[in-house]
Amino acid sequence: MTKEDILNGQVLLIDKPLNWSSFQAVNKLKYALKNHYDLPKKFKIGHAGTLDPLATGLLIICTGKFTKTISEIQAQTKEYIGTITVGATTPSYDLETEVDATFPTEHITDHVIQETIKQFLGEIDQKPPVFSAIKKDGKRLYEHARAGEEVEIQSRKTTIYEFEITRIALPEIDFRVQCSKGTYIRSLAYDFGLALNSGGHLTSLRRTKIGDYSVENAATPDDYINQLKV
């Protein structure tokens, strides 16, 4: 790959590590590419769809003229695998915050789980988590949440194309889901727990695909940077 390739546009497939923000991953690559290829200070680079710090997996980073395709990539179907832990909820719907309530799980059988999935297939209404980056009244929702402010969140339409349970070892339920742009898997975990007449929160998440792009072809930021040095 040459300097011209980067400026003309590249799609880089990155496997985002746990506890990294998407911004961190982009920044690390930005400085590595800038220094390696002696690129202009303001060369274009950005990612096509945020991953939470507690999620791992496919982060698509576009450079140069390909940054114009970011919204097109973001609109494609996404696939995730992960774990929902039932019997407890957290305010953030994941492990970012502590458990705030516990619920019974004795009534949850494999049959009940498989039947409950059906409620979540197709177009559904979903409320984003209060701990999310969506803006309301000029502030991000997580800023309202951390300040202890109550905000009303409007539900949104989203589509779940596939929702498959891959392992049941209560309180853990592993899943694979294919969904449309704008789906919050944390909200899906929370709503799934409610639908089971219990509670639920997301305890692991990995994005495996965006459209035809797969994490199988991705490299971690450090691996990618090391390849540049070879």
mmCIF file of C-alpha atoms in Angstrom:
data_model
loop_
_atom_site.group_PDB
_atom_site.id
_atom_site.type_symbol
_atom_site.label_atom_id
_atom_site.label_comp_id
_atom_site.label_asym_id
_atom_site.label_seq_id
_atom_site.Cartn_x
_atom_site.Cartn_y
_atom_site.Cartn_z
ATOM 1 C CA MET A 1 0.000 0.000 0.000
ATOM 2 C CA THR A 2 1.298 3.460 -0.944
ATOM 3 C CA LYS A 3 0.687 7.020 0.241
ATOM 4 C CA GLU A 4 -1.513 7.548 -2.842
ATOM 5 C CA ASP A 5 -3.578 4.458 -1.955
ATOM 6 C CA ILE A 6 -4.318 5.889 1.509
ATOM 7 C CA LEU A 7 -5.273 9.313 0.140
ATOM 8 C CA ASN A 8 -7.350 7.882 -2.714
ATOM 9 C CA GLY A 9 -9.179 5.668 -0.236
ATOM 10 C CA GLN A 10 -8.820 2.401 1.622
ATOM 11 C CA VAL A 11 -11.207 0.273 3.675
ATOM 12 C CA LEU A 12 -9.345 -1.099 6.704
ATOM 13 C CA LEU A 13 -10.895 -3.955 8.678
ATOM 14 C CA ILE A 14 -9.975 -3.658 12.346
ATOM 15 C CA ASP A 15 -10.734 -6.119 15.155
ATOM 16 C CA LYS A 16 -11.362 -3.681 18.013
ATOM 17 C CA PRO A 17 -9.994 -4.904 21.347
ATOM 18 C CA LEU A 18 -11.964 -4.899 24.603
ATOM 19 C CA ASN A 19 -11.983 -1.586 26.526
ATOM 20 C CA TRP A 20 -10.900 0.464 23.500
ATOM 21 C CA SER A 21 -13.245 3.181 22.254
ATOM 22 C CA SER A 22 -13.835 3.339 18.495
ATOM 23 C CA PHE A 23 -12.302 6.834 18.553
ATOM 24 C CA GLN A 24 -9.141 5.434 20.185
ATOM 25 C CA ALA A 25 -8.784 2.804 17.458
ATOM 26 C CA VAL A 26 -9.190 5.392 14.679
ATOM 27 C CA ASN A 27 -6.729 7.764 16.345
ATOM 28 C CA LYS A 28 -4.069 5.099 16.812
ATOM 29 C CA LEU A 29 -4.270 4.162 13.121
ATOM 30 C CA LYS A 30 -4.399 7.790 12.050
ATOM 31 C CA TYR A 31 -1.076 8.611 13.719
ATOM 32 C CA ALA A 32 0.578 5.380 12.586
ATOM 33 C CA LEU A 33 -0.456 5.948 8.945
ATOM 34 C CA LYS A 34 0.448 9.649 9.067
ATOM 35 C CA ASN A 35 3.941 8.912 10.364
ATOM 36 C CA HIS A 36 4.591 5.888 8.147
ATOM 37 C CA TYR A 37 3.456 7.495 4.873
ATOM 38 C CA ASP A 38 4.250 11.133 5.756
ATOM 39 C CA LEU A 39 0.617 12.091 5.157
ATOM 40 C CA PRO A 40 -0.807 15.616 5.436
ATOM 41 C CA LYS A 41 -1.866 16.559 8.966
ATOM 42 C CA LYS A 42 -5.558 16.681 8.051
ATOM 43 C CA PHE A 43 -5.882 13.591 5.851
ATOM 44 C CA LYS A 44 -9.363 12.049 6.039
ATOM 45 C CA ILE A 45 -10.023 8.988 8.202
ATOM 46 C CA GLY A 46 -13.110 7.775 10.047
ATOM 47 C CA HIS A 47 -15.021 4.698 11.154
ATOM 48 C CA ALA A 48 -18.273 3.263 9.802
ATOM 49 C CA GLY A 49 -20.236 2.528 12.977
ATOM 50 C CA THR A 50 -19.279 2.879 16.637
ATOM 51 C CA LEU A 51 -18.597 -0.101 18.890
ATOM 52 C CA ASP A 52 -18.948 0.377 22.657
ATOM 53 C CA PRO A 53 -15.691 0.012 24.653
ATOM 54 C CA LEU A 54 -17.064 -3.209 26.215
ATOM 55 C CA ALA A 55 -17.694 -4.722 22.756
ATOM 56 C CA THR A 56 -15.042 -6.260 20.506
ATOM 57 C CA GLY A 57 -14.952 -7.096 16.835
ATOM 58 C CA LEU A 58 -15.318 -5.553 13.423
ATOM 59 C CA LEU A 59 -14.661 -1.839 13.127
ATOM 60 C CA ILE A 60 -14.464 -0.583 9.551
ATOM 61 C CA ILE A 61 -12.117 2.360 9.085
ATOM 62 C CA CYS A 62 -12.127 4.351 5.831
ATOM 63 C CA THR A 63 -9.408 6.674 4.595
ATOM 64 C CA GLY A 64 -9.205 9.419 1.980
ATOM 65 C CA LYS A 65 -11.974 9.556 -0.601
ATOM 66 C CA PHE A 66 -13.522 6.367 0.807
ATOM 67 C CA THR A 67 -14.729 8.341 3.846
ATOM 68 C CA LYS A 68 -17.602 9.368 1.531
ATOM 69 C CA THR A 69 -18.825 5.741 1.618
ATOM 70 C CA ILE A 70 -19.113 5.621 5.435
ATOM 71 C CA SER A 71 -22.885 6.248 5.566
ATOM 72 C CA GLU A 72 -23.387 3.587 2.869
ATOM 73 C CA ILE A 73 -21.411 1.014 4.906
ATOM 74 C CA GLN A 74 -23.213 1.986 8.132
ATOM 75 C CA ALA A 75 -26.568 1.268 6.475
ATOM 76 C CA GLN A 76 -25.668 -2.399 5.849
ATOM 77 C CA THR A 77 -26.859 -5.364 7.919
ATOM 78 C CA LYS A 78 -24.757 -6.080 10.993
ATOM 79 C CA GLU A 79 -24.123 -9.396 12.748
ATOM 80 C CA TYR A 80 -23.214 -9.823 16.417
ATOM 81 C CA ILE A 81 -22.569 -12.675 18.800
ATOM 82 C CA GLY A 82 -22.721 -12.281 22.551
ATOM 83 C CA THR A 83 -24.063 -13.285 25.940
ATOM 84 C CA ILE A 84 -27.156 -12.130 27.819
ATOM 85 C CA THR A 85 -27.138 -12.817 31.566
ATOM 86 C CA VAL A 86 -30.670 -13.172 32.897
ATOM 87 C CA GLY A 87 -31.899 -12.638 36.452
ATOM 88 C CA ALA A 88 -30.412 -9.153 36.843
ATOM 89 C CA THR A 89 -30.498 -5.702 35.243
ATOM 90 C CA THR A 90 -28.075 -2.778 35.187
ATOM 91 C CA PRO A 91 -28.840 0.905 34.380
ATOM 92 C CA SER A 92 -26.572 0.772 31.296
ATOM 93 C CA TYR A 93 -27.992 -2.632 30.194
ATOM 94 C CA ASP A 94 -24.420 -4.000 30.217
ATOM 95 C CA LEU A 95 -21.394 -4.290 32.541
ATOM 96 C CA GLU A 96 -20.570 -0.562 32.498
ATOM 97 C CA THR A 97 -22.746 -0.120 35.619
ATOM 98 C CA GLU A 98 -23.507 -2.273 38.674
ATOM 99 C CA VAL A 99 -26.541 -4.566 39.024
ATOM 100 C CA ASP A 100 -29.529 -2.529 40.254
ATOM 101 C CA ALA A 101 -32.191 -5.265 40.514
ATOM 102 C CA THR A 102 -32.433 -9.062 40.570
ATOM 103 C CA PHE A 103 -35.231 -11.329 39.339
ATOM 104 C CA PRO A 104 -36.213 -15.007 39.450
ATOM 105 C CA THR A 105 -35.033 -17.342 36.663
ATOM 106 C CA GLU A 106 -36.428 -20.700 37.852
ATOM 107 C CA HIS A 107 -39.318 -20.512 35.372
ATOM 108 C CA ILE A 108 -37.028 -19.997 32.339
ATOM 109 C CA THR A 109 -36.764 -23.183 30.250
ATOM 110 C CA ASP A 110 -35.168 -23.818 26.869
ATOM 111 C CA HIS A 111 -38.678 -23.899 25.376
ATOM 112 C CA VAL A 112 -39.632 -20.534 26.931
ATOM 113 C CA ILE A 113 -36.408 -18.978 25.562
ATOM 114 C CA GLN A 114 -37.011 -20.285 22.020
ATOM 115 C CA GLU A 115 -40.645 -19.112 22.086
ATOM 116 C CA THR A 116 -39.674 -15.654 23.383
ATOM 117 C CA ILE A 117 -37.217 -15.112 20.499
ATOM 118 C CA LYS A 118 -40.177 -14.990 18.104
ATOM 119 C CA GLN A 119 -41.331 -11.682 19.635
ATOM 120 C CA PHE A 120 -38.098 -10.051 18.498
ATOM 121 C CA LEU A 121 -37.987 -11.092 14.845
ATOM 122 C CA GLY A 122 -38.857 -8.596 12.128
ATOM 123 C CA GLU A 123 -39.528 -4.904 12.709
ATOM 124 C CA ILE A 124 -39.638 -4.026 16.405
ATOM 125 C CA ASP A 125 -39.891 -0.888 18.553
ATOM 126 C CA GLN A 126 -36.789 -0.341 20.645
ATOM 127 C CA LYS A 127 -35.767 2.319 23.145
ATOM 128 C CA PRO A 128 -32.052 3.177 23.112
ATOM 129 C CA PRO A 129 -30.290 2.747 26.479
ATOM 130 C CA VAL A 130 -30.164 5.831 28.702
ATOM 131 C CA PHE A 131 -26.366 5.269 28.742
ATOM 132 C CA SER A 132 -25.893 5.991 25.024
ATOM 133 C CA ALA A 133 -24.376 8.753 22.900
ATOM 134 C CA ILE A 134 -27.670 9.906 21.370
ATOM 135 C CA LYS A 135 -28.251 13.621 21.913
ATOM 136 C CA LYS A 136 -31.288 15.047 23.727
ATOM 137 C CA ASP A 137 -31.622 18.755 24.576
ATOM 138 C CA GLY A 138 -28.055 19.363 23.389
ATOM 139 C CA LYS A 139 -26.513 16.759 25.707
ATOM 140 C CA ARG A 140 -25.708 13.097 25.176
ATOM 141 C CA LEU A 141 -28.030 10.693 26.984
ATOM 142 C CA TYR A 142 -25.181 9.252 29.084
ATOM 143 C CA GLU A 143 -24.404 12.791 30.321
ATOM 144 C CA HIS A 144 -28.010 13.151 31.531
ATOM 145 C CA ALA A 145 -27.804 9.666 33.105
ATOM 146 C CA ARG A 146 -24.530 10.332 34.923
ATOM 147 C CA ALA A 147 -25.957 13.629 36.247
ATOM 148 C CA GLY A 148 -28.936 11.692 37.643
ATOM 149 C CA GLU A 149 -31.375 13.481 35.312
ATOM 150 C CA GLU A 150 -34.479 11.653 34.110
ATOM 151 C CA VAL A 151 -35.097 11.942 30.382
ATOM 152 C CA GLU A 152 -37.868 10.589 28.234
ATOM 153 C CA ILE A 153 -36.498 8.433 25.421
ATOM 154 C CA GLN A 154 -38.537 7.879 22.287
ATOM 155 C CA SER A 155 -38.661 4.344 20.895
ATOM 156 C CA ARG A 156 -37.380 3.720 17.363
ATOM 157 C CA LYS A 157 -38.137 1.192 14.669
ATOM 158 C CA THR A 158 -35.412 -1.357 14.052
ATOM 159 C CA THR A 159 -35.330 -4.718 12.288
ATOM 160 C CA ILE A 160 -34.039 -8.041 13.593
ATOM 161 C CA TYR A 161 -33.456 -10.348 10.615
ATOM 162 C CA GLU A 162 -32.127 -13.337 12.571
ATOM 163 C CA PHE A 163 -31.994 -14.106 16.290
ATOM 164 C CA GLU A 164 -30.471 -17.472 17.144
ATOM 165 C CA ILE A 165 -29.710 -18.912 20.569
ATOM 166 C CA THR A 166 -26.370 -20.754 20.417
ATOM 167 C CA ARG A 167 -25.926 -21.839 24.064
ATOM 168 C CA ILE A 168 -28.090 -21.947 27.176
ATOM 169 C CA ALA A 169 -26.309 -22.290 30.536
ATOM 170 C CA LEU A 170 -28.483 -20.200 32.838
ATOM 171 C CA PRO A 171 -28.095 -17.482 33.848
ATOM 172 C CA GLU A 172 -26.107 -17.130 30.605
ATOM 173 C CA ILE A 173 -27.716 -17.243 27.155
ATOM 174 C CA ASP A 174 -25.427 -16.973 24.109
ATOM 175 C CA PHE A 175 -26.858 -15.622 20.872
ATOM 176 C CA ARG A 176 -26.185 -14.606 17.281
ATOM 177 C CA VAL A 177 -28.198 -11.742 15.818
ATOM 178 C CA GLN A 178 -28.417 -10.041 12.416
ATOM 179 C CA CYS A 179 -29.990 -6.602 12.526
ATOM 180 C CA SER A 180 -30.463 -3.285 10.788
ATOM 181 C CA LYS A 181 -28.574 -0.037 11.370
ATOM 182 C CA GLY A 182 -29.379 1.659 14.682
ATOM 183 C CA THR A 183 -30.133 -1.512 16.659
ATOM 184 C CA TYR A 184 -28.898 -1.458 20.251
ATOM 185 C CA ILE A 185 -27.959 -4.985 21.317
ATOM 186 C CA ARG A 186 -27.887 -3.775 24.947
ATOM 187 C CA SER A 187 -31.554 -2.794 24.621
ATOM 188 C CA LEU A 188 -32.294 -6.145 22.986
ATOM 189 C CA ALA A 189 -30.722 -7.919 25.998
ATOM 190 C CA TYR A 190 -32.738 -5.811 28.445
ATOM 191 C CA ASP A 191 -36.021 -6.250 26.544
ATOM 192 C CA PHE A 192 -35.395 -9.989 26.142
ATOM 193 C CA GLY A 193 -34.980 -10.305 29.920
ATOM 194 C CA LEU A 194 -38.285 -8.469 30.448
ATOM 195 C CA ALA A 195 -40.037 -10.683 27.898
ATOM 196 C CA LEU A 196 -38.821 -13.725 29.872
ATOM 197 C CA ASN A 197 -40.594 -12.257 32.953
ATOM 198 C CA SER A 198 -37.194 -11.748 34.512
ATOM 199 C CA GLY A 199 -34.377 -9.263 33.893
ATOM 200 C CA GLY A 200 -31.410 -9.302 31.573
ATOM 201 C CA HIS A 201 -28.244 -7.435 30.696
ATOM 202 C CA LEU A 202 -25.515 -7.831 28.084
ATOM 203 C CA THR A 203 -22.311 -9.386 29.433
ATOM 204 C CA SER A 204 -20.339 -9.854 26.199
ATOM 205 C CA LEU A 205 -20.656 -8.603 22.634
ATOM 206 C CA ARG A 206 -18.659 -9.100 19.451
ATOM 207 C CA ARG A 207 -19.494 -7.656 16.025
ATOM 208 C CA THR A 208 -18.706 -10.289 13.425
ATOM 209 C CA LYS A 209 -20.009 -8.774 10.156
ATOM 210 C CA ILE A 210 -21.082 -5.552 8.458
ATOM 211 C CA GLY A 211 -22.603 -6.345 5.067
ATOM 212 C CA ASP A 212 -20.065 -8.567 3.262
ATOM 213 C CA TYR A 213 -17.190 -7.484 5.511
ATOM 214 C CA SER A 214 -16.173 -10.066 8.140
ATOM 215 C CA VAL A 215 -14.081 -9.856 11.299
ATOM 216 C CA GLU A 216 -12.309 -13.007 10.066
ATOM 217 C CA ASN A 217 -10.411 -10.733 7.664
ATOM 218 C CA ALA A 218 -9.641 -8.062 10.280
ATOM 219 C CA ALA A 219 -6.484 -7.322 12.287
ATOM 220 C CA THR A 220 -6.137 -5.679 15.707
ATOM 221 C CA PRO A 221 -4.822 -2.084 15.640
ATOM 222 C CA ASP A 222 -1.445 -3.220 17.019
ATOM 223 C CA ASP A 223 -1.150 -6.062 14.485
ATOM 224 C CA TYR A 224 -2.031 -3.682 11.660
ATOM 225 C CA ILE A 225 0.580 -1.145 12.802
ATOM 226 C CA ASN A 226 3.219 -3.887 13.128
ATOM 227 C CA GLN A 227 2.488 -4.957 9.530
ATOM 228 C CA LEU A 228 3.264 -1.401 8.388
ATOM 229 C CA LYS A 229 6.751 -1.710 9.877
ATOM 230 C CA VAL A 230 7.583 -4.923 7.986
#
